Coordinates of C-alpha atoms and ligand atoms in Angstrom, one line a residue:
X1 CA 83.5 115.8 108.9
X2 CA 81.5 116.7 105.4
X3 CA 78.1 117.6 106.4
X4 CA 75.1 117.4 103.1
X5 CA 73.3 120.0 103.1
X6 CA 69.5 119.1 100.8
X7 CA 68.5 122.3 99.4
X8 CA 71.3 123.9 99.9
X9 CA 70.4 126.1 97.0
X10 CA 68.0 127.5 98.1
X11 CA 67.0 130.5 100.0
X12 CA 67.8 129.3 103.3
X13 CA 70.2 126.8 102.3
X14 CA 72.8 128.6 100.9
X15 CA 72.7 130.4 104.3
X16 CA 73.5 127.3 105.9
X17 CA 76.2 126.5 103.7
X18 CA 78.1 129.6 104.0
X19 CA 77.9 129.7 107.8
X20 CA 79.3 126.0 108.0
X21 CA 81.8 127.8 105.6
X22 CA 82.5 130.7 108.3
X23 CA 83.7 128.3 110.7
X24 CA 85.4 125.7 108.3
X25 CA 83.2 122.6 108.1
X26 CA 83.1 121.3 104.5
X27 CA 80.0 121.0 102.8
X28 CA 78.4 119.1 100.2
X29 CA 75.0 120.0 98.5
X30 CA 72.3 117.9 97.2
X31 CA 69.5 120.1 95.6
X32 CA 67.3 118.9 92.4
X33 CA 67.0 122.4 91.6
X34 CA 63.2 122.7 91.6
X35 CA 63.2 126.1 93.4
X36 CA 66.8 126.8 93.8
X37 CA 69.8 128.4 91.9
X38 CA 72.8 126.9 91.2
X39 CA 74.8 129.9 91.3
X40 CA 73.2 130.1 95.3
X41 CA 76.0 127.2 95.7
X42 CA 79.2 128.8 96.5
X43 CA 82.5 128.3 94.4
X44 CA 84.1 125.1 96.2
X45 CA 81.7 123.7 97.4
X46 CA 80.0 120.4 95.4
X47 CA 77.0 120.5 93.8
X48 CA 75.1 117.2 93.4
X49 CA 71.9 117.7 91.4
X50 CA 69.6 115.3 92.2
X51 CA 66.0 114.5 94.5
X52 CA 66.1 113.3 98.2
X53 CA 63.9 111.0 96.4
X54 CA 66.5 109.0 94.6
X55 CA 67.8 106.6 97.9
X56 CA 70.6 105.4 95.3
X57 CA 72.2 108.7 94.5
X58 CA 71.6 110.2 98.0
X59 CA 73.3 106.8 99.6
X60 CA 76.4 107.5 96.8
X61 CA 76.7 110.8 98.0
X62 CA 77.0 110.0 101.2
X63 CA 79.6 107.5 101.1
X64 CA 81.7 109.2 98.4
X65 CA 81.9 112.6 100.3
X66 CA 82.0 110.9 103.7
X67 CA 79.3 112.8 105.2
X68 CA 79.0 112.8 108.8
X69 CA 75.6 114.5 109.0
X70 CA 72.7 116.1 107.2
X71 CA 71.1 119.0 107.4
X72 CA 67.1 118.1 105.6
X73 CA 66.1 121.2 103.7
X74 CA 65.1 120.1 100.6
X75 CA 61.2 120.2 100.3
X76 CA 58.0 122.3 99.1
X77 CA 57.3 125.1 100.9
X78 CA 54.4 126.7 99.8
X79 CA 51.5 126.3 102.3
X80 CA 49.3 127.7 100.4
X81 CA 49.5 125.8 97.4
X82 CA 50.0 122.4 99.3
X83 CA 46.3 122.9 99.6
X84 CA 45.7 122.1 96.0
X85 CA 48.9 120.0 95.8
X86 CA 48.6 117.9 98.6
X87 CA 49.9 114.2 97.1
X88 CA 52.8 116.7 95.8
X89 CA 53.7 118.1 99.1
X90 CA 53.6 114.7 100.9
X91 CA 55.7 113.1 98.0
X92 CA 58.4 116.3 97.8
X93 CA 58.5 116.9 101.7
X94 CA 57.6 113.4 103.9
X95 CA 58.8 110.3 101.2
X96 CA 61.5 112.8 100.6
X97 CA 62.2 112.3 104.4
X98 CA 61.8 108.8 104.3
X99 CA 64.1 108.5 101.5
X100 CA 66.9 110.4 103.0
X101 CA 66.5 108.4 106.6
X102 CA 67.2 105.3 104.8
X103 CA 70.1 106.5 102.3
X104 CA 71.6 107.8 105.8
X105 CA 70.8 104.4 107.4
X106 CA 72.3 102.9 104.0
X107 CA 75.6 104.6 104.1
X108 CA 75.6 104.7 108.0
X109 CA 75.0 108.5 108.5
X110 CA 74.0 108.8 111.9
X111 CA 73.1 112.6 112.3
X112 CA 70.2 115.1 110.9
X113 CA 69.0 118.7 111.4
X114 CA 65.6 119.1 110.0
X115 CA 64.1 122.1 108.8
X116 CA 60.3 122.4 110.2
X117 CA 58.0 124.9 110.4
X118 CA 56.0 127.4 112.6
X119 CA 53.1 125.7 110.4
X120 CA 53.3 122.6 112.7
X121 CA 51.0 125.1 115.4
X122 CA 48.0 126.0 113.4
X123 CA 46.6 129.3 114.8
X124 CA 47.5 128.8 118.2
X125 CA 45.4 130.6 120.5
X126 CA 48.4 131.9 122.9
X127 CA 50.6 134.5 123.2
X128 CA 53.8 132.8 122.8
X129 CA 54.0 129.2 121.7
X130 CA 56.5 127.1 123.2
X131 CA 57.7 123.7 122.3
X132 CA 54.7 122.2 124.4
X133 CA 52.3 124.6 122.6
X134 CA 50.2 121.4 120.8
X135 CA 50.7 120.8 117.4
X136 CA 47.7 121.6 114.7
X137 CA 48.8 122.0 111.2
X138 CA 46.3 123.3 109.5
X139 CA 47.5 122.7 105.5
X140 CA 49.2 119.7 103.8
X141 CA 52.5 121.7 104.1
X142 CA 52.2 121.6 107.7
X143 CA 51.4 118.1 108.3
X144 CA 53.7 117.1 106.1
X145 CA 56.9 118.8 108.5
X146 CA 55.4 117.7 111.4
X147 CA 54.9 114.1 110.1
X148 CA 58.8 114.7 109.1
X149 CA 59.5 114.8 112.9
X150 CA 58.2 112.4 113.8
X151 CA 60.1 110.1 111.0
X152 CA 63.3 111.0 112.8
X153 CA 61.5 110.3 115.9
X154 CA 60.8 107.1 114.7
X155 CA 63.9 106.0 113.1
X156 CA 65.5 106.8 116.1
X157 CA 63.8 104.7 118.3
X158 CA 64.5 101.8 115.5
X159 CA 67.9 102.8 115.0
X160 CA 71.1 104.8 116.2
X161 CA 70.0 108.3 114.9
X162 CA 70.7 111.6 116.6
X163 CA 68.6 114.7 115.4
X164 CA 66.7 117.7 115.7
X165 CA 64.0 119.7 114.0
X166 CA 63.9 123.5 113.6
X167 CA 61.1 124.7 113.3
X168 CA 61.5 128.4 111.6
X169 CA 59.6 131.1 111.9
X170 CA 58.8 133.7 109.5
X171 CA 62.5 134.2 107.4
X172 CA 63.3 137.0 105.9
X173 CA 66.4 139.2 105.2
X174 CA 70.1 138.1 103.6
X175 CA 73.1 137.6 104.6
X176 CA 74.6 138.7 101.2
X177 CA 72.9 140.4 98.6
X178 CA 73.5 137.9 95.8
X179 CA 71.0 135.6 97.9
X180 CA 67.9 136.6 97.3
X181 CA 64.8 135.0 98.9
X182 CA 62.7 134.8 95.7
X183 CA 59.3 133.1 96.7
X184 CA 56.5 134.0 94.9
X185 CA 54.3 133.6 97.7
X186 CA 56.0 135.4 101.1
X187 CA 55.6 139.4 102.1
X188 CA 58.8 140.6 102.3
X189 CA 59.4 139.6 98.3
X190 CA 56.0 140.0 97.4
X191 CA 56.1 144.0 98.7
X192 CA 59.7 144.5 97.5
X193 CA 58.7 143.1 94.2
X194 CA 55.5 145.5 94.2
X195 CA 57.6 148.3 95.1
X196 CA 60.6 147.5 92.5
X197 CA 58.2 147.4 89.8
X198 CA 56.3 150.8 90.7
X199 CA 53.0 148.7 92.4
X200 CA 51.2 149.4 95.9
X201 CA 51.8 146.8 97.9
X202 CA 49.1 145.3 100.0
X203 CA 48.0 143.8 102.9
X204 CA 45.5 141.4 103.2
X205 CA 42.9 141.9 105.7
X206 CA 43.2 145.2 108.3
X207 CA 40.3 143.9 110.9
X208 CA 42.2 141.0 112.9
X209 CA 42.0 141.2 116.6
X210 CA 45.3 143.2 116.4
X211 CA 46.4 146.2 117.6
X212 CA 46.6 147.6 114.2
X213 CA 44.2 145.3 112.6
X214 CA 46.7 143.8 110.6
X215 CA 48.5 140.1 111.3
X216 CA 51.2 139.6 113.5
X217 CA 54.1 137.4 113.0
X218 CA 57.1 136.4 114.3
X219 CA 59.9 137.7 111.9
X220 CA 63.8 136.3 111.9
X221 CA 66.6 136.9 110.0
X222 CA 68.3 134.6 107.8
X223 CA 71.9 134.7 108.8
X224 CA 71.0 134.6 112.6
X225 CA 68.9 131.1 112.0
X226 CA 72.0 129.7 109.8
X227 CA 74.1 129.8 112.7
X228 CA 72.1 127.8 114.5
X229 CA 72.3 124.8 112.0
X230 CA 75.7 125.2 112.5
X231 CA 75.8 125.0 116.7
X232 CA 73.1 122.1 116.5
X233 CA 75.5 120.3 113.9
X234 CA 78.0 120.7 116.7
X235 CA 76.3 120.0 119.3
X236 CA 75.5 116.1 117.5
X237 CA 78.9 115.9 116.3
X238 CA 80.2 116.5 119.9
X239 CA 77.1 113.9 121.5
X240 CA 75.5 116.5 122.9
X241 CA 71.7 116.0 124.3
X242 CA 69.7 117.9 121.9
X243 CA 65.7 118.2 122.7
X244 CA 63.7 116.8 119.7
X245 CA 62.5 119.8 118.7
X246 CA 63.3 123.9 118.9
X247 CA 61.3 127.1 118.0
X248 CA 63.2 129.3 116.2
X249 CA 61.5 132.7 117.0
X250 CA 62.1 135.7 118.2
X251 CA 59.6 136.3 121.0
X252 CA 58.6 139.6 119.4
X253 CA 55.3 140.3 117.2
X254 CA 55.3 142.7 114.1
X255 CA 52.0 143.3 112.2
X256 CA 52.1 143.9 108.4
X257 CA 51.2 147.4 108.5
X258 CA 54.6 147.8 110.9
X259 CA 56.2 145.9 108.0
X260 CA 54.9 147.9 105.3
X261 CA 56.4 151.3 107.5
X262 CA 59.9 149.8 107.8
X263 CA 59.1 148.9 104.1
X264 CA 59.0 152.6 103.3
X265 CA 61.9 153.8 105.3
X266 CA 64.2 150.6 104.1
X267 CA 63.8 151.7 100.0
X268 CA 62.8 155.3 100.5
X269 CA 59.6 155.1 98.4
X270 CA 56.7 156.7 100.3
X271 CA 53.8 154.7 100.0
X272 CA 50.3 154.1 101.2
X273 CA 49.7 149.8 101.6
X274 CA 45.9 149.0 99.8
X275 CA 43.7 147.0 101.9
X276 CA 42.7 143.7 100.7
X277 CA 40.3 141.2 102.1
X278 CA 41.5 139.0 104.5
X279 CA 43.4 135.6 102.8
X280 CA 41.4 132.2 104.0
X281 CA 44.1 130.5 106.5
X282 CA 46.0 133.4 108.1
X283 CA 46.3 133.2 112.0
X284 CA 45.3 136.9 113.6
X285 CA 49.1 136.5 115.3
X286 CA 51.6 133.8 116.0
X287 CA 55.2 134.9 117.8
X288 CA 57.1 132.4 119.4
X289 CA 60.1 132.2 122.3
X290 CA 63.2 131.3 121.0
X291 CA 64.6 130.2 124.7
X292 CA 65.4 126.6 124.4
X293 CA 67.4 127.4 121.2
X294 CA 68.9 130.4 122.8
X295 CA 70.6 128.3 125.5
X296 CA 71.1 125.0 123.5
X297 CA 71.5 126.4 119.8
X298 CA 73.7 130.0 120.2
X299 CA 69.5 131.6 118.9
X300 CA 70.1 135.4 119.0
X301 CA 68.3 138.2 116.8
X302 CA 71.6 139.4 115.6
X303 CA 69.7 141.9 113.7
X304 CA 67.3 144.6 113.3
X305 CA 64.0 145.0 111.8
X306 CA 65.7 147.8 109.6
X307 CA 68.2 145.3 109.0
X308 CA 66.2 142.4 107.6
X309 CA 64.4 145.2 105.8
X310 CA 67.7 146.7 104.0
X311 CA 69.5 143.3 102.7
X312 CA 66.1 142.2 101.5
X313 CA 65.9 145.3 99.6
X314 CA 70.1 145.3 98.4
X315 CA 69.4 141.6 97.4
X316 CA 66.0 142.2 95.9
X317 CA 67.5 145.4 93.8
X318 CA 71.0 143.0 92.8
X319 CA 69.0 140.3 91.2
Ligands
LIG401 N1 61.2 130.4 104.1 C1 60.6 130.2 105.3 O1 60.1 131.2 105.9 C2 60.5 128.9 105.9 C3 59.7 128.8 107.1 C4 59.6 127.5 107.7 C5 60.2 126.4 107.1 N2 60.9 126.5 105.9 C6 61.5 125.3 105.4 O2 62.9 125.5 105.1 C7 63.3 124.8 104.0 C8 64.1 125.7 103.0 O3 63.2 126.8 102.6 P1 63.6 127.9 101.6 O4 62.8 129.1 102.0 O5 65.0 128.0 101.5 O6 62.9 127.4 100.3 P2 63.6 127.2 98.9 O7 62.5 126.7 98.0 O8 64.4 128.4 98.5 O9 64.6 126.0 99.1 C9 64.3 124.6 99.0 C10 65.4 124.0 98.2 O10 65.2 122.6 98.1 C11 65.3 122.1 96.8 N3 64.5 120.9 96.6 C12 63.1 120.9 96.7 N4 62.7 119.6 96.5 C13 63.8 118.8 96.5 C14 64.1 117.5 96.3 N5 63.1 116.6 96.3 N6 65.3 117.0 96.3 C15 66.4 117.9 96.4 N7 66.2 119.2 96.5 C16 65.0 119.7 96.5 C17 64.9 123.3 96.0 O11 65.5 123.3 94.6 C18 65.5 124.5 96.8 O12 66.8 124.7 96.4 C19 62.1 124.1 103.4 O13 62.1 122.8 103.8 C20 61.0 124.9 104.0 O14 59.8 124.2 104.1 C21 61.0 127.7 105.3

């Protein structure tokens, strides 16, 4: 009962891997590399390097570590820079999809967790989105996971394929200090860089219709999201009814300047944020209830704040 993991070196990947490793369900990794490490992978567990993209090898890999199920994190993340990469971001993230769905088909693979995205909602003008919040992506990266979903939601109709699609939050923290989320473009490295290498950090924009002024999101901690992979692998394997799509969030809002306080208490360096103008593209606030994935997917905010804050910081300083 192998289960590939795509992009299972990187950030949240490796995650993944070592919580199907916690409970003793072999793994199998197929990453190309492009933003991950290899030494993310952990010793025993294969590495194939390779794209999503190549039907051939993902189809070999398949049959030759009888996989029972995928979980889809491969892709391109960057929202922002989808913008100016758009046939990129469509090619990485939904013919990458369309690849995998037919090397599983291939090889008779009947089982996928997707990785989605908060970015699916746009700026949704409510307080909490839910899974019947309506869909508005507002950037190729978003379209791109939410025309992921519906790819399973189409090859399922065609054919016997059982799935869900998470869509994450803002994810931040580590379960281990050697895995370091080490995106150029997200806040919790971009302040702990800024503070590592004796810069203010900033926030962009301090005049949202906030309490604070400053955006609110929706943050969740790394190990608590890879143990839901795990209980929605589970629940497939078993034949459980899964709904087509779950929210991982926390139900709780934290603006950046709250951020930037637990920022300062997490490292111990006093500092004063600078102000920025306001990036094109951010929502004022988006928070999300995790409910449907707390009863179907064992979703719990395992940790702290403070927490997410401190192993960000151990991993950002053992790097
Ligand atoms: N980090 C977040 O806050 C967040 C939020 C919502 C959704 N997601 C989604 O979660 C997934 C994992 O994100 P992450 O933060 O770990 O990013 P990451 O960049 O660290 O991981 C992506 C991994 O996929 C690999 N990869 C990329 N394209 C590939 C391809 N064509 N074939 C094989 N491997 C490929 C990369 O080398 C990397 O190891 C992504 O799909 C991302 O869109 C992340």
């Amino acid at each position: 009962m192998t289960w590939m993991v795509t992009g299972g070196a990187g950030y949240i990947g490796s995650h993944v891997v070592r919580a199907f490793q916690e409970v003793g369900i072999p793994t199998v990794v197929l990453d190309d590399l492009s933003s991950g490490h290899e030494e993310f992978v952990p010793a025993g567990v294969p590495l194939v390097r390779g794209s999503v993209l190549d039907t051939a090898l993902v189809a070999d890999t398949l049959r030759g570590h009888r996989v029972t199920g995928v979980v889809h994190l491969a892709g391109f993340k960057y929202a922002g820079v989808s913008v100016q990469r758009p046939l990129h971001t469509y090619e990485q993230n939904v013919t990458g999809t369309a690849h995998l769905l037919a090397a599983m088909a291939e090889a008779d693979v009947t089982r996928i967790v997707f990785s989605s995205s908060a970015a699916v909602y746009g700026t949704p003008d409510v307080d909490l989105v839910t899974e019947d919040t309506p869909t508005a992506p507002e950037s190729p990266y978003g379209e791109s996971k939410l025309i992921g979903e519906w790819l399973l939601r189409d090859q399922a109709a065609a054919t016997e394929l059982h799935h869900t699609s998470l869509r994450y939050f803002n994810v931040v923290g580590s379960g281990t200090p050697e895995l370091a989320d080490t995106s150029p473009h997200n806040l919790f490295p971009l302040v702990l860089d800024a503070l590592a290498e004796g810069r203010t950090p900033r926030i962009n924009g301090d005049d949202y219709s906030t309490p604070d002024g400053t955006c609110v999101r929706d943050y969740v901690h790394v190990a608590d999201l890879a143990t839901s992979h795990v209980a929605a692998a589970r629940a497939l394997t078993e034949g459980r009814e899964l709904r087509r799509v779950y929210n991982l969030g926390s139900g709780d809002g934290v603006s950046v300047r709250e951020i930037m306080t637990a920022m300062a208490a997490g490292t111990g360096i006093d500092f004063e944020p600078e102000v920025a103008p306001r990036r094109a593209g951010d929502p004022a606030r988006i928070v999300a209830s995790g409910e449907a994935a707390a009863r179907d997917l064992d979703w719990r905010m395992r940790h702290s704040l403070t927490e997410m804050v401190s192993s960000a910081w151990q991993a950002r300083q053992a790097r």
